[in-house]
Coordinates of C-alpha atoms in Angstrom, one line a residue:
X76 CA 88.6 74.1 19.3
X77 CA 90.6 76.2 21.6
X78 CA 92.1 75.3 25.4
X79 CA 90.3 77.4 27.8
X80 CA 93.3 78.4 30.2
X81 CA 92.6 76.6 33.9
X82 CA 91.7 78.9 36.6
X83 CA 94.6 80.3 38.4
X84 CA 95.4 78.0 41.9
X85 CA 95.0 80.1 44.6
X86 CA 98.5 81.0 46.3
X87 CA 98.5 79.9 50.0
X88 CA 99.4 83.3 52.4
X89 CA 100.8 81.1 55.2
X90 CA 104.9 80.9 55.4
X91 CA 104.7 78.2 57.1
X92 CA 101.2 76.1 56.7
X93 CA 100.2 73.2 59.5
X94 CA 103.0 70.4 59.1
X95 CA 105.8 72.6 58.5
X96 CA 108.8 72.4 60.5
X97 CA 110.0 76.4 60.5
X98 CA 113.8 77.3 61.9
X99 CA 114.3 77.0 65.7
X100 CA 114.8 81.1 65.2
X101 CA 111.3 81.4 64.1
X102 CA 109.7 79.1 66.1
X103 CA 111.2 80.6 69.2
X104 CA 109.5 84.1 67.6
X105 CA 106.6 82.9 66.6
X106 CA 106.0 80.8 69.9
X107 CA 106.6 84.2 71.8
X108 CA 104.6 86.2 69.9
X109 CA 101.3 83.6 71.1
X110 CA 102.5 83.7 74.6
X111 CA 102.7 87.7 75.0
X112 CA 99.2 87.7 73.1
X113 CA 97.6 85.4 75.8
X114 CA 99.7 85.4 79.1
X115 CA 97.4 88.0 80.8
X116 CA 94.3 86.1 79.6
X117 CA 95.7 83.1 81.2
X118 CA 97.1 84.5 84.8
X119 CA 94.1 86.7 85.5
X120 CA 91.0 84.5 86.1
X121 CA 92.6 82.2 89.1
X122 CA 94.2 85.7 90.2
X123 CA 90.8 87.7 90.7
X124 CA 88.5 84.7 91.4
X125 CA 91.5 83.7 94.4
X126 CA 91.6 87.9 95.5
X127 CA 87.9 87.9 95.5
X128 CA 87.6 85.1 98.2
X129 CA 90.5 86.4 100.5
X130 CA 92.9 83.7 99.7
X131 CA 96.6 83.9 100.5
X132 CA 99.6 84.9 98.4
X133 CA 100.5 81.0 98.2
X134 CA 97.3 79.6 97.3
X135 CA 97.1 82.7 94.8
X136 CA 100.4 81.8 93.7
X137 CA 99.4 78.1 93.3
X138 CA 96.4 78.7 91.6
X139 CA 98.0 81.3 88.7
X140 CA 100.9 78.4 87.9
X141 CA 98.2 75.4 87.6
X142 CA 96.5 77.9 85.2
X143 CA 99.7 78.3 83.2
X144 CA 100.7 74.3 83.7
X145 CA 97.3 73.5 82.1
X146 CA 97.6 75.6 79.7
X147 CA 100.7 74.4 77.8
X148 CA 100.1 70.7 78.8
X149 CA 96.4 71.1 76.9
X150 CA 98.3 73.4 73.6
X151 CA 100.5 70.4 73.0
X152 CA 97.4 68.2 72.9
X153 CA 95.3 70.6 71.3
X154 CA 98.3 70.9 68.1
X155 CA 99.4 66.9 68.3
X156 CA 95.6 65.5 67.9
X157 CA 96.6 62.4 69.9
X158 CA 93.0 59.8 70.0
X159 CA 90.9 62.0 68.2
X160 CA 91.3 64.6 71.3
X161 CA 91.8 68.2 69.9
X162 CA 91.5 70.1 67.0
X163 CA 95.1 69.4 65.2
X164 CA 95.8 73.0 64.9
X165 CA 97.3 75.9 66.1
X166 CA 94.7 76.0 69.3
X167 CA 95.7 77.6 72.4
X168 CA 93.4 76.7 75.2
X169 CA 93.5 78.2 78.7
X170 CA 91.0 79.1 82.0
X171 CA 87.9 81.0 79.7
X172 CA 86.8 83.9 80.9
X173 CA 83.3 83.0 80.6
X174 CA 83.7 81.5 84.3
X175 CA 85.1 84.3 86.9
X176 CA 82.1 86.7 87.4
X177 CA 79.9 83.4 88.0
X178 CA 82.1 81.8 90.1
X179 CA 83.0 84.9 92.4
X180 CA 79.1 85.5 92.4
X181 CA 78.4 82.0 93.9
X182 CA 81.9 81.7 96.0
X183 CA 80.6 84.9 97.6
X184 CA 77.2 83.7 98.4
X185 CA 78.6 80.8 99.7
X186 CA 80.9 82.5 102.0
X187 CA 78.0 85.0 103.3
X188 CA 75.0 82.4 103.5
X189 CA 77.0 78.9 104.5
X190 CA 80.1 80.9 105.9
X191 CA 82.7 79.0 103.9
X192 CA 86.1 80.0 104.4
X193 CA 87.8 80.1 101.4
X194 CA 89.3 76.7 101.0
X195 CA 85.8 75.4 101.7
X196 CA 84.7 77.6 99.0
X197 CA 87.5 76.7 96.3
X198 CA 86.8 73.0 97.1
X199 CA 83.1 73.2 96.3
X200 CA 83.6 75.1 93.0
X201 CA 86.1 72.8 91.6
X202 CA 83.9 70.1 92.5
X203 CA 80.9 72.1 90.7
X204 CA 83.6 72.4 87.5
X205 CA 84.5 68.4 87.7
X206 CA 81.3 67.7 86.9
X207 CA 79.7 70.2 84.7
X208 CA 83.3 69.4 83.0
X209 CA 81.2 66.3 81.1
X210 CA 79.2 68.6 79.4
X211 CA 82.2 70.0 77.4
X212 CA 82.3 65.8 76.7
X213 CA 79.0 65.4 75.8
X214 CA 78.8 69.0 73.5
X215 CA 81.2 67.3 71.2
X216 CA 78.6 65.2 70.3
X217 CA 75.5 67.5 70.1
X218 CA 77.4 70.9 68.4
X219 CA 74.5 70.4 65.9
X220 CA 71.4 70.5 68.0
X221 CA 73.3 73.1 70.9
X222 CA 73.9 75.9 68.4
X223 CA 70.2 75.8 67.7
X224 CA 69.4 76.7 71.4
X225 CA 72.7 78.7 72.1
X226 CA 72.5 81.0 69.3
X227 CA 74.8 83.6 68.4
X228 CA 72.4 86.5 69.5
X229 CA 72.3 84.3 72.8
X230 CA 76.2 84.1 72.3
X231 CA 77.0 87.4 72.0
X232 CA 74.4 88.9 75.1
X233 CA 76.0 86.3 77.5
X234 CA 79.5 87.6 76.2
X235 CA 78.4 91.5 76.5
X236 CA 77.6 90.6 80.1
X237 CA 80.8 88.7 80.9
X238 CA 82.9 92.0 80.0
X239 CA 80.6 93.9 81.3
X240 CA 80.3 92.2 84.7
X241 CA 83.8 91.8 85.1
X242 CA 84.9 95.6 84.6
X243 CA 83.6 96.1 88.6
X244 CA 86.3 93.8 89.0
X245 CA 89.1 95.3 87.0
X246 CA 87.7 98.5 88.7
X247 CA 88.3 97.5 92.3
X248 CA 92.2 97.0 91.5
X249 CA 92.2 100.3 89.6
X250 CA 91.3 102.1 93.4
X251 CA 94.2 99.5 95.1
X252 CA 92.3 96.2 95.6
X253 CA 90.9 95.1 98.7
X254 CA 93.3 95.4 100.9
X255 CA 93.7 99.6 100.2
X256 CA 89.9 99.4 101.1
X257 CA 91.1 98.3 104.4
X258 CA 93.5 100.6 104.7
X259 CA 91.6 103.8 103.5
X260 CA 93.6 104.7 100.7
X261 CA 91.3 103.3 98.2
X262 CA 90.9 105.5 95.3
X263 CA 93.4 107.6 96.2
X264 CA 94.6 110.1 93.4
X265 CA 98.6 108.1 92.6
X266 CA 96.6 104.9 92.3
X267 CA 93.9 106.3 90.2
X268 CA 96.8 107.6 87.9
X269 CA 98.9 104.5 87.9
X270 CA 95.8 103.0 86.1
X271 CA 95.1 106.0 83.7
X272 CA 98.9 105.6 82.8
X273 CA 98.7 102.2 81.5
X274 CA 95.3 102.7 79.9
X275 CA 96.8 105.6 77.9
X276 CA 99.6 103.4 77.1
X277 CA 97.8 100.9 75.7
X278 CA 95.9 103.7 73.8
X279 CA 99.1 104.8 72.0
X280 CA 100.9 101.4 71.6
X281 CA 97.6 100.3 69.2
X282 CA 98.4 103.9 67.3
X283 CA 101.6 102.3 66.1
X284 CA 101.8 100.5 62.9
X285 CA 103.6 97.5 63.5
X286 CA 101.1 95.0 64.6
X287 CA 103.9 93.1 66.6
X288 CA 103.8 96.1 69.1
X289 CA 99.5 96.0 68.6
X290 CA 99.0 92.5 69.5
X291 CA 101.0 93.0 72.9
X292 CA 99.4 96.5 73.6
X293 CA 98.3 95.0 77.2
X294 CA 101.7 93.9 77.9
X295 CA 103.6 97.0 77.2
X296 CA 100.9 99.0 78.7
X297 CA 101.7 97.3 81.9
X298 CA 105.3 97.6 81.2
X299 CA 104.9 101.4 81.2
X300 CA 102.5 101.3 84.4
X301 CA 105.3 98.9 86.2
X302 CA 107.7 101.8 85.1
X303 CA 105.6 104.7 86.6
X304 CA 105.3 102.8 90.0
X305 CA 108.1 102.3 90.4
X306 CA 109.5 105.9 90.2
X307 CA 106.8 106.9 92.2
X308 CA 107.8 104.1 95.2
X309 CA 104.4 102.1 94.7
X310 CA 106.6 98.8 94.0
X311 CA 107.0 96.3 97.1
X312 CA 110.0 94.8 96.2
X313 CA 109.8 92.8 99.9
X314 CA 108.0 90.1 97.9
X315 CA 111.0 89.2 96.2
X316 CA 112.8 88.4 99.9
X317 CA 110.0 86.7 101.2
X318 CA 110.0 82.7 101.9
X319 CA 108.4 80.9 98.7
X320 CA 109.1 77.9 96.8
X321 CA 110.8 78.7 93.6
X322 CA 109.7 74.8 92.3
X323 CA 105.7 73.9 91.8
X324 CA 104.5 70.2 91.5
X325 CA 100.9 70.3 90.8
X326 CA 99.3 68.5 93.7
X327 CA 95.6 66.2 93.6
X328 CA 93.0 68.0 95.5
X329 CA 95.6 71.0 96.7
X330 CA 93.1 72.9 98.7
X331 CA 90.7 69.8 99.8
X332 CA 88.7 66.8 98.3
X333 CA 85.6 68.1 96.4
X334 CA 82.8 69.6 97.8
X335 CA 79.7 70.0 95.5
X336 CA 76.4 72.2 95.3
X337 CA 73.2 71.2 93.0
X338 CA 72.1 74.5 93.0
X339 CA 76.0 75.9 91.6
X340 CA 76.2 72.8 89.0
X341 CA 72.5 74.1 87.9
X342 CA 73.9 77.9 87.3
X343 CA 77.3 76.8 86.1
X344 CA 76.1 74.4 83.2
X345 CA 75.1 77.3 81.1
X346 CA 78.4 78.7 81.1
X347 CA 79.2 75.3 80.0
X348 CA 77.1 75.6 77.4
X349 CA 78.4 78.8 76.2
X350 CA 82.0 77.7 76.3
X351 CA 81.3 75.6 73.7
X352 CA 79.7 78.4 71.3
X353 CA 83.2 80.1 72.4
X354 CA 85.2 77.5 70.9
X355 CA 82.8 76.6 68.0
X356 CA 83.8 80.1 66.9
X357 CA 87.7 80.2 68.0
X358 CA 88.6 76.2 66.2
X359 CA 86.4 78.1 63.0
X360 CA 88.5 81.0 63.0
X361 CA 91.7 79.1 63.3
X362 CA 90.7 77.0 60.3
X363 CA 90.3 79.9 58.1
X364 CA 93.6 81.6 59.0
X365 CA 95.1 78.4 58.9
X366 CA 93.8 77.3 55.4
X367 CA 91.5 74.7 56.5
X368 CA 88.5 73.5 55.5
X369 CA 85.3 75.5 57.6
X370 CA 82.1 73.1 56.7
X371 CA 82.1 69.9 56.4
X372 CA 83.0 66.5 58.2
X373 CA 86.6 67.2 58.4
X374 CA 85.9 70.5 59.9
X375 CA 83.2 69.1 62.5
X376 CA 85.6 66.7 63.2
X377 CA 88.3 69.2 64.3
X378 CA 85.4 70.7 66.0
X379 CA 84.4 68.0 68.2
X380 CA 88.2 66.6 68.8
X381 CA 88.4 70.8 69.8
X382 CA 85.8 71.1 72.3
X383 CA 86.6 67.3 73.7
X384 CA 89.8 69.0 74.6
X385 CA 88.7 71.7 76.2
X386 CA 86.2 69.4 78.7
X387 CA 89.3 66.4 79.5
X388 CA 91.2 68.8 81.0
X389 CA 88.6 71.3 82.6
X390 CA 88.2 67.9 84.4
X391 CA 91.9 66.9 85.1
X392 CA 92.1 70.9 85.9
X393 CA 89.5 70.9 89.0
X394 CA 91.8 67.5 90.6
X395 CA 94.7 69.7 90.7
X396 CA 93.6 73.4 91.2
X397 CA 92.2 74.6 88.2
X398 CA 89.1 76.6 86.6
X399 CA 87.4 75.1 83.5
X400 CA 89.5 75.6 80.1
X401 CA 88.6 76.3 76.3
X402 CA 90.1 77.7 73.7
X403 CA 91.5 81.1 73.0
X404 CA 90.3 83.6 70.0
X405 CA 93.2 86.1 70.1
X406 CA 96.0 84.0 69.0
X407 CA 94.6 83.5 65.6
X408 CA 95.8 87.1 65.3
X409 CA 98.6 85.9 65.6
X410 CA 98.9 83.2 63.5
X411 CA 97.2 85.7 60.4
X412 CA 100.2 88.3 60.8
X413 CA 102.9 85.9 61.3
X414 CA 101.8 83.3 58.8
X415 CA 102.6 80.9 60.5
X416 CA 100.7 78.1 61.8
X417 CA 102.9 75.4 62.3
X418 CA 101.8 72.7 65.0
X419 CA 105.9 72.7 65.9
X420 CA 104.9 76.3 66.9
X421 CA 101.8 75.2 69.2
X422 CA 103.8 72.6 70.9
X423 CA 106.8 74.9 71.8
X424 CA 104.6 77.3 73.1
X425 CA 102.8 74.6 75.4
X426 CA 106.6 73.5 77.0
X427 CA 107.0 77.5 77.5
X428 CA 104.1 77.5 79.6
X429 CA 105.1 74.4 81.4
X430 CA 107.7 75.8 82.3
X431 CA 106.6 79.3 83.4
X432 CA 104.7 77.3 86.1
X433 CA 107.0 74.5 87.4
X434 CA 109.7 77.4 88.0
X435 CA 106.9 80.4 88.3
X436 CA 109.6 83.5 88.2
X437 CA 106.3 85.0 85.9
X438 CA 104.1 84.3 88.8
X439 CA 106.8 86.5 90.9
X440 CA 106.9 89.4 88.4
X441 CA 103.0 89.5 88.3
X442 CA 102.7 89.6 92.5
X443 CA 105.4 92.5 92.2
X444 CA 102.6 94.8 89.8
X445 CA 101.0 97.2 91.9
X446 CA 97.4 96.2 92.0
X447 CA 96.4 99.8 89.8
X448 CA 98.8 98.8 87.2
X449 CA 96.7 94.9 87.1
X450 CA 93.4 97.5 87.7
X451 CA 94.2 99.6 84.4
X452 CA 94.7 96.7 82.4
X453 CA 91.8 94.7 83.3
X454 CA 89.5 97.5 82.6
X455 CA 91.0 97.6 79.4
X456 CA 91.2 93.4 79.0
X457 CA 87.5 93.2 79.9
X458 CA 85.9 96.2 77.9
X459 CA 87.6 94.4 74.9
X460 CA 85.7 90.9 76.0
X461 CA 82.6 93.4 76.3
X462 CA 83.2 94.9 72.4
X463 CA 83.2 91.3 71.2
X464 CA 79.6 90.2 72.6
X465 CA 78.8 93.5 70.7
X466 CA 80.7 92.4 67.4
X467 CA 78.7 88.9 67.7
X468 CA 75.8 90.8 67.9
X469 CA 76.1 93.3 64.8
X470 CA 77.5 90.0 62.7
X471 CA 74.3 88.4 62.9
X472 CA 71.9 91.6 62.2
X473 CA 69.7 93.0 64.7
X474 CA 66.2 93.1 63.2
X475 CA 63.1 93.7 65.7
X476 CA 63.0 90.1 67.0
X477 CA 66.9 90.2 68.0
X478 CA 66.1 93.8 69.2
X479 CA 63.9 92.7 72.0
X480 CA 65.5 89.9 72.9
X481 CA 68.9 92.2 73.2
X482 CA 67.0 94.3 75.2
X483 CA 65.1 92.0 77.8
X484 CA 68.5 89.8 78.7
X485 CA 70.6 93.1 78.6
X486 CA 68.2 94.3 81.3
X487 CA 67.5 91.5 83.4
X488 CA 71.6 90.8 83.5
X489 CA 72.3 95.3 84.4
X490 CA 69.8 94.7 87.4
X491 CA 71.0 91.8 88.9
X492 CA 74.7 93.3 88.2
X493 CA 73.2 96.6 89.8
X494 CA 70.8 95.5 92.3
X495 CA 71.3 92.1 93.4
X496 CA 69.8 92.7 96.9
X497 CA 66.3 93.1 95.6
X498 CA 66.7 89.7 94.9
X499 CA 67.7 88.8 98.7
X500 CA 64.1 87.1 99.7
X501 CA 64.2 84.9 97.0
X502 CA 64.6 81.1 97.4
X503 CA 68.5 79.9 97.2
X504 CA 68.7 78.8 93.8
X505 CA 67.2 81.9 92.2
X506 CA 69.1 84.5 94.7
X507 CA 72.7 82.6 93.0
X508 CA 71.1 82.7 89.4
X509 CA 70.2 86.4 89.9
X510 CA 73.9 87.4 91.7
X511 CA 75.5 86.1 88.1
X512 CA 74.3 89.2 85.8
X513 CA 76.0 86.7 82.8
X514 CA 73.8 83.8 84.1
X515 CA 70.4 85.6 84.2
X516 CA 70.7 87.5 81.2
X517 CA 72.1 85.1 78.9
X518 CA 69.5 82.4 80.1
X519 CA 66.9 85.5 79.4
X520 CA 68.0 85.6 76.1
X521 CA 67.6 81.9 75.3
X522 CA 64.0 82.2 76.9
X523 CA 62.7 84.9 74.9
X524 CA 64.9 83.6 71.7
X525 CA 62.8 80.6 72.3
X526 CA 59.4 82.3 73.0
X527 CA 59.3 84.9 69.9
X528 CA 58.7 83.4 66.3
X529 CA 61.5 82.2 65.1
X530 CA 62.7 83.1 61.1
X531 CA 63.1 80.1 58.6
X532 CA 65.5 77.4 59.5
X533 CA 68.1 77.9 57.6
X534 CA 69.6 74.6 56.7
X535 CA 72.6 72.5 57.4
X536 CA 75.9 72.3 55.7
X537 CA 76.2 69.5 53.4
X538 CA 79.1 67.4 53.1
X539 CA 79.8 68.1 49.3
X540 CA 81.1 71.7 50.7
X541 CA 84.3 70.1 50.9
X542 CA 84.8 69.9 47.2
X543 CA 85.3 73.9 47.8
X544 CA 88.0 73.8 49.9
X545 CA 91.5 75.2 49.2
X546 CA 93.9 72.9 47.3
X547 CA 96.2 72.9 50.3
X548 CA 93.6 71.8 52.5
X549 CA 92.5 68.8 50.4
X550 CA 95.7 66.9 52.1
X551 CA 94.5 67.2 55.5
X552 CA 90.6 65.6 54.0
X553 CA 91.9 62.0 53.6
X554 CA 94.1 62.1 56.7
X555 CA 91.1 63.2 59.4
X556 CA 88.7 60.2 57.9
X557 CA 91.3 57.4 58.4
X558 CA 91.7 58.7 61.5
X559 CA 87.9 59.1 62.5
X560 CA 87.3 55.8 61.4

């Protein structure tokens, strides 16, 4: 009786898998390449959110290096697993930016119906993100019966409207920012073309065919607008001479002790909610790039130590200055064309950051960019944020059922993005839910998800889905249940 031959292995397409210890050389490339790929995701939601409320260049400048310092400090946790406490792979984790439309939209209402200056205002957020914080905590615990409410058509409608709602923002820079709107030269033709300069160059960076140069499109479309400015005399290179501290120490309660609004926590727990989708989906693509097992206990438990992550230090975050934090989907990018996904990566990465913010000459460079150069790539940053709502969407199907639900949440969320004065009578708590075009339309889509017949219930993942895992990923099996145990 013959031998049937064994069915080839598969070959693993990662140089350097999860424990490996790659060259300094490499890790010093590979640790850049993460950085470039998330540096403007990680600067620009305390930048805008500070602009929006009028704050000055030092509290600005404070805010944008707490961001950063939170940023590595939670990678190195994120890759090094310690207590159960993140996901044990390449996971970068920063400020999401699931949380700047919402919190302008109730910042500003704060300012306009309490008149909060915008300390005050700062102080009563962070408190609002110190508590809802706990529900990042307690989501760890309850992925299972979360995703059954939060579904990805929910998912994807509440990310459609983040993108969406945050392009007015990216727009306003594109004119010249607030302060050219006090100066009347908002809009003006050389800023309009600043912006259109970096948007083209973004355009023809993604032509190119390395994907080095594609992943840092953003970055060397500002580089080009920077350029531009500069020859046209748009650069104030007085901020360079002007008194700052060149040293940050994050300080407890920076700006004030907490303040704290029920009404705010109410609208700002569904964005908890959804941060949590977010990161189901970012720690699940990670896996798979990263060879790892995506069902099972081992990958629910990287899930849960994940998300834990993300809601310990949204809550150290708010003591010290910060906006809520979960992890990043673009760097798995990076991890796919590299191969590499080396923790040693992930934890040199995290001391880069570190170190951007305790000495913040990055912070500098970014106050130097003309605010249509920030503007142009913005528009661009938040469109993409906008395309992938739409690419959750189109993953999942739409039949008739996910049609209308599409529809009604895409609706409610446009009019409250385009009208929100017809909502002025309204009692407190609804005028701030109807100001957040992300809040009202994704809580309208897990209202009318719940109120239409739902299909079959598709059932869970069993644990025997492990026996399908990649050889390389078997290792990694025994280690996680000692250590959940």
């Amino acid at each position: 009786m013959e031998n049937k031959p064994s069915p080839p292995q598969p070959v693993s397409e990662l140089i350097y898998p999860l424990d490996a210890n790659p060259p300094f050389g490499v890790t010093v490339l590979a640790a850049v390449q993460h950085i470039l790929a998330m540096i403007i995701g990680v600067m620009t939601p305390p930048l805008i959110v500070a602009n929006a409320f009028g704050a000055p260049a030092d509290a600005v400048a404070y805010l944008v290096s707490i961001s950063l310092f939170f940023a590595g400090a939670s990678i190195i946790v994120q890759v090094s697993r310690p207590f159960g406490i993140g996901s044990g792979m390449l996971n970068v984790q920063a400020t999401s930016f699931a949380f700047p439309a919402t919190l302008i939209s109730i910042g500003m209402a704060f300012m306009q119906t309490q008149g909060m200056t915008w300390d005050e205002t700062l102080c009563t957020l962070f408190g609002v993100c110190f508590v809802g914080s706990f529900w990042l905590t307690l989501g760890a615990y309850a992925i299972v019966y979360l995703r059954k409410i939060i579904t990805h058509t929910v998912a994807g409608v509440t990310v459609l409207m983040i993108g969406v709602s945050l392009v007015k923002v990216g727009a306003v820079d594109l004119g010249g920012g607030f302060a050219s709107m006090k100066a009347g030269t908002y809009g003006n033709l050389s800023n309009l073309l600043l912006g259109g300069i970096v948007i083209l160059s973004v355009v023809f960076v993604n032509r190119l065919k390395n994907p080095i140069f594609r992943m840092c499109s953003l970055v060397l479309g500002m580089g080009m607008g920077f350029l531009a400015a500069i020859i046209m005399g748009k650069v104030d290179w007085s901020i360079l001479t002007s008194p700052r501290s060149y040293f940050m120490v994050p300080v407890p309660f920076k700006f004030g002790f907490f303040g704290f609004d029920w009404e705010a926590f109410g609208i700002c727990s569904f964005i908890f909610l959804v941060l949590i989708i977010e990161a189901i989906g970012d720690i699940t693509a990670t896996a798979s790039v990263s060879e790892q097992p995506t069902r099972g206990s081992v990958y629910r438990s990287r899930l849960k130590g994940g998300i834990l992550c993300g809601g310990v230090f949204s809550a150290l975050a708010a003591v010290f200055g910060g906006f809520p934090q979960i992890t990043f989907a673009q760097n798995n990018g990076v991890i796919q064309l590299s191969g590499v996904a080396s923790r040693k990566v992930g934890r040199f990465c995290g001391v880069l950051f570190m170190l951007f913010a305790i000495f913040p000459v990055v912070v500098v460079i970014f106050e130097l960019l003309p605010r249509p150069v920030l503007g142009g790539a913005l528009v661009v940053l938040f469109g993409t944020i906008a395309t992938s709502g739409i690419r959750i969407l189109a993953e999942n199907g739409v039949n008739r059922r996910e049609s209308i639900v599409i529809a009604t949440a895409i609706g409610v969320g446009l009019v409250s993005m385009l009208t929100p004065d017809i909502f002025a009578n309204m009692p407190q708590f609804f005028k701030i839910f109807f100001y957040s075009p992300v809040v009202s339309g994704g809580v309208t889509a897990m209202i009318v998800h719940q109120i239409l017949p739902k299909p079959p219930i598709v059932a869970e993942e069993d644990e025997e889905d492990e026996a399908e895992a990649h050889p390389i990923q078997e290792m990694y099996i025994k280690e996680l249940r000692e250590e959940e145990r």
